[in-house]
Amino acid sequence: MQEQNMTWTQNYLHDFKEGMGAFTDHMPEVAHKFSEFTEECFKGGEISKKEKQLMALGISIVAQDEYCMIYHTKGCVDQGATEKEILEACGVSAAFGGGAALSQAVTLVQDAYTDLTSSIN
């Protein structure tokens, strides 16, 4: 059950985590392999973890995937991305994805960034 004192971003992330838990219960092999694969993809290498999170955020915006937008906005924040870096990634997404991408960037991503960084302080 979700807690009333959670922010809307925390509620989204909580819903995702619960959904993944239920999926894992039913499809443990698939969930495990997917987790291994994504962990490997997001390891730092020639491209830093932060840069990979910024790329994932941009892709999620163009794909119109709200859960991934919030998840990867958090990933960007966790990897030390600044608001400007996040908004630049949003701009590139809008250049590729047009108005639909921009509408997500100027609402959901900015709101998630503000929610995630204000709950830290």
PDB file of C-alpha atoms in Angstrom:
ATOM      1  CA  MET A   1       0.000   0.000   0.000  1.00  0.00           C
ATOM      2  CA  GLN A   2       1.279   3.443  -0.896  1.00  0.00           C
ATOM      3  CA  GLU A   3       2.088   5.874   1.847  1.00  0.00           C
ATOM      4  CA  GLN A   4       0.289   9.212   1.976  1.00  0.00           C
ATOM      5  CA  ASN A   5       3.518  11.100   2.726  1.00  0.00           C
ATOM      6  CA  MET A   6       5.194   9.949  -0.502  1.00  0.00           C
ATOM      7  CA  THR A   7       5.667  12.469  -3.294  1.00  0.00           C
ATOM      8  CA  TRP A   8       4.001  11.786  -6.639  1.00  0.00           C
ATOM      9  CA  THR A   9       7.388  10.797  -8.062  1.00  0.00           C
ATOM     10  CA  GLN A  10       7.964   8.346  -5.228  1.00  0.00           C
ATOM     11  CA  ASN A  11       4.459   6.948  -5.841  1.00  0.00           C
ATOM     12  CA  TYR A  12       5.258   6.372  -9.539  1.00  0.00           C
ATOM     13  CA  LEU A  13       8.537   4.657  -8.645  1.00  0.00           C
ATOM     14  CA  HIS A  14       6.777   2.598  -5.959  1.00  0.00           C
ATOM     15  CA  ASP A  15       4.111   1.474  -8.460  1.00  0.00           C
ATOM     16  CA  PHE A  16       6.834   0.454 -10.920  1.00  0.00           C
ATOM     17  CA  LYS A  17       8.716  -1.485  -8.246  1.00  0.00           C
ATOM     18  CA  GLU A  18       5.548  -3.301  -7.164  1.00  0.00           C
ATOM     19  CA  GLY A  19       4.702  -4.121 -10.777  1.00  0.00           C
ATOM     20  CA  MET A  20       8.185  -5.492 -11.391  1.00  0.00           C
ATOM     21  CA  GLY A  21       7.900  -7.547  -8.214  1.00  0.00           C
ATOM     22  CA  ALA A  22       4.649  -9.127  -9.395  1.00  0.00           C
ATOM     23  CA  PHE A  23       6.117  -9.741 -12.846  1.00  0.00           C
ATOM     24  CA  THR A  24       9.199 -11.319 -11.272  1.00  0.00           C
ATOM     25  CA  ASP A  25       6.990 -13.640  -9.218  1.00  0.00           C
ATOM     26  CA  HIS A  26       5.339 -14.909 -12.414  1.00  0.00           C
ATOM     27  CA  MET A  27       8.308 -14.721 -14.798  1.00  0.00           C
ATOM     28  CA  PRO A  28      11.485 -14.971 -12.688  1.00  0.00           C
ATOM     29  CA  GLU A  29      13.777 -16.095 -15.510  1.00  0.00           C
ATOM     30  CA  VAL A  30      12.715 -13.284 -17.828  1.00  0.00           C
ATOM     31  CA  ALA A  31      12.911 -10.660 -15.073  1.00  0.00           C
ATOM     32  CA  HIS A  32      16.350 -11.862 -13.993  1.00  0.00           C
ATOM     33  CA  LYS A  33      17.740 -11.887 -17.542  1.00  0.00           C
ATOM     34  CA  PHE A  34      16.276  -8.452 -18.248  1.00  0.00           C
ATOM     35  CA  SER A  35      17.783  -7.086 -15.036  1.00  0.00           C
ATOM     36  CA  GLU A  36      21.202  -8.549 -15.858  1.00  0.00           C
ATOM     37  CA  PHE A  37      21.035  -7.116 -19.365  1.00  0.00           C
ATOM     38  CA  THR A  38      20.057  -3.597 -18.278  1.00  0.00           C
ATOM     39  CA  GLU A  39      22.627  -3.561 -15.469  1.00  0.00           C
ATOM     40  CA  GLU A  40      25.314  -4.414 -17.998  1.00  0.00           C
ATOM     41  CA  CYS A  41      24.051  -1.755 -20.431  1.00  0.00           C
ATOM     42  CA  PHE A  42      24.121   0.987 -17.783  1.00  0.00           C
ATOM     43  CA  LYS A  43      27.609   0.252 -16.437  1.00  0.00           C
ATOM     44  CA  GLY A  44      30.115   3.019 -16.927  1.00  0.00           C
ATOM     45  CA  GLY A  45      32.515   2.486 -19.792  1.00  0.00           C
ATOM     46  CA  GLU A  46      33.524   4.705 -22.677  1.00  0.00           C
ATOM     47  CA  ILE A  47      30.209   6.425 -21.997  1.00  0.00           C
ATOM     48  CA  SER A  48      29.656   7.412 -18.365  1.00  0.00           C
ATOM     49  CA  LYS A  49      26.698   6.217 -16.279  1.00  0.00           C
ATOM     50  CA  LYS A  50      25.386   9.797 -16.267  1.00  0.00           C
ATOM     51  CA  GLU A  51      25.556  10.065 -20.050  1.00  0.00           C
ATOM     52  CA  LYS A  52      23.772   6.730 -20.383  1.00  0.00           C
ATOM     53  CA  GLN A  53      20.992   7.915 -18.075  1.00  0.00           C
ATOM     54  CA  LEU A  54      20.651  11.117 -20.114  1.00  0.00           C
ATOM     55  CA  MET A  55      20.384   9.037 -23.305  1.00  0.00           C
ATOM     56  CA  ALA A  56      17.806   6.752 -21.700  1.00  0.00           C
ATOM     57  CA  LEU A  57      15.806   9.770 -20.577  1.00  0.00           C
ATOM     58  CA  GLY A  58      15.796  11.139 -24.114  1.00  0.00           C
ATOM     59  CA  ILE A  59      14.704   7.804 -25.558  1.00  0.00           C
ATOM     60  CA  SER A  60      11.931   7.445 -22.977  1.00  0.00           C
ATOM     61  CA  ILE A  61      10.620  10.915 -23.867  1.00  0.00           C
ATOM     62  CA  VAL A  62      10.456  10.102 -27.580  1.00  0.00           C
ATOM     63  CA  ALA A  63       8.878   6.720 -26.733  1.00  0.00           C
ATOM     64  CA  GLN A  64       6.283   8.520 -24.538  1.00  0.00           C
ATOM     65  CA  ASP A  65       6.986   6.118 -21.645  1.00  0.00           C
ATOM     66  CA  GLU A  66       6.054   7.981 -18.463  1.00  0.00           C
ATOM     67  CA  TYR A  67       7.430   5.411 -16.028  1.00  0.00           C
ATOM     68  CA  CYS A  68      10.787   5.389 -17.815  1.00  0.00           C
ATOM     69  CA  MET A  69      10.840   9.200 -17.970  1.00  0.00           C
ATOM     70  CA  ILE A  70      10.528   9.364 -14.191  1.00  0.00           C
ATOM     71  CA  TYR A  71      12.840   6.398 -13.596  1.00  0.00           C
ATOM     72  CA  HIS A  72      15.574   7.858 -15.809  1.00  0.00           C
ATOM     73  CA  THR A  73      15.092  11.398 -14.483  1.00  0.00           C
ATOM     74  CA  LYS A  74      15.877   9.827 -11.107  1.00  0.00           C
ATOM     75  CA  GLY A  75      18.819   8.002 -12.690  1.00  0.00           C
ATOM     76  CA  CYS A  76      20.112  11.322 -14.026  1.00  0.00           C
ATOM     77  CA  VAL A  77      19.741  12.974 -10.616  1.00  0.00           C
ATOM     78  CA  ASP A  78      21.394   9.987  -8.902  1.00  0.00           C
ATOM     79  CA  GLN A  79      24.341  10.232 -11.324  1.00  0.00           C
ATOM     80  CA  GLY A  80      24.773  13.952 -10.634  1.00  0.00           C
ATOM     81  CA  ALA A  81      23.215  15.406 -13.775  1.00  0.00           C
ATOM     82  CA  THR A  82      22.337  19.061 -13.450  1.00  0.00           C
ATOM     83  CA  GLU A  83      18.971  20.504 -14.337  1.00  0.00           C
ATOM     84  CA  LYS A  84      20.594  22.117 -17.382  1.00  0.00           C
ATOM     85  CA  GLU A  85      22.001  18.774 -18.575  1.00  0.00           C
ATOM     86  CA  ILE A  86      18.607  17.137 -18.151  1.00  0.00           C
ATOM     87  CA  LEU A  87      16.869  19.943 -20.026  1.00  0.00           C
ATOM     88  CA  GLU A  88      19.441  19.769 -22.834  1.00  0.00           C
ATOM     89  CA  ALA A  89      18.667  16.057 -23.187  1.00  0.00           C
ATOM     90  CA  CYS A  90      14.983  17.007 -23.294  1.00  0.00           C
ATOM     91  CA  GLY A  91      15.739  19.521 -26.030  1.00  0.00           C
ATOM     92  CA  VAL A  92      17.477  16.907 -28.163  1.00  0.00           C
ATOM     93  CA  SER A  93      14.481  14.626 -27.616  1.00  0.00           C
ATOM     94  CA  ALA A  94      12.134  17.370 -28.767  1.00  0.00           C
ATOM     95  CA  ALA A  95      14.268  17.964 -31.867  1.00  0.00           C
ATOM     96  CA  PHE A  96      13.860  14.297 -32.709  1.00  0.00           C
ATOM     97  CA  GLY A  97      10.372  13.619 -31.341  1.00  0.00           C
ATOM     98  CA  GLY A  98       8.652  16.932 -32.051  1.00  0.00           C
ATOM     99  CA  GLY A  99       5.851  18.458 -30.043  1.00  0.00           C
ATOM    100  CA  ALA A 100       4.849  15.232 -28.316  1.00  0.00           C
ATOM    101  CA  ALA A 101       8.355  14.884 -26.888  1.00  0.00           C
ATOM    102  CA  LEU A 102       8.520  18.542 -25.916  1.00  0.00           C
ATOM    103  CA  SER A 103       5.185  18.332 -24.095  1.00  0.00           C
ATOM    104  CA  GLN A 104       6.551  15.535 -21.900  1.00  0.00           C
ATOM    105  CA  ALA A 105       9.816  17.390 -21.302  1.00  0.00           C
ATOM    106  CA  VAL A 106       8.172  20.628 -20.193  1.00  0.00           C
ATOM    107  CA  THR A 107       5.754  18.869 -17.869  1.00  0.00           C
ATOM    108  CA  LEU A 108       6.572  15.416 -16.559  1.00  0.00           C
ATOM    109  CA  VAL A 109      10.382  15.583 -16.646  1.00  0.00           C
ATOM    110  CA  GLN A 110      10.605  19.085 -15.166  1.00  0.00           C
ATOM    111  CA  ASP A 111       8.072  18.180 -12.470  1.00  0.00           C
ATOM    112  CA  ALA A 112       9.928  14.944 -11.658  1.00  0.00           C
ATOM    113  CA  TYR A 113      13.278  16.779 -11.473  1.00  0.00           C
ATOM    114  CA  THR A 114      11.818  19.400  -9.136  1.00  0.00           C
ATOM    115  CA  ASP A 115      10.149  16.727  -6.998  1.00  0.00           C
ATOM    116  CA  LEU A 116      13.279  14.582  -6.815  1.00  0.00           C
ATOM    117  CA  THR A 117      15.647  17.405  -5.992  1.00  0.00           C
ATOM    118  CA  SER A 118      13.378  19.235  -3.556  1.00  0.00           C
ATOM    119  CA  SER A 119      12.770  16.060  -1.519  1.00  0.00           C
ATOM    120  CA  ILE A 120      16.547  15.773  -1.041  1.00  0.00           C
ATOM    121  CA  ASN A 121      16.713  19.118   0.751  1.00  0.00           C
TER     122      ASN A 121
END
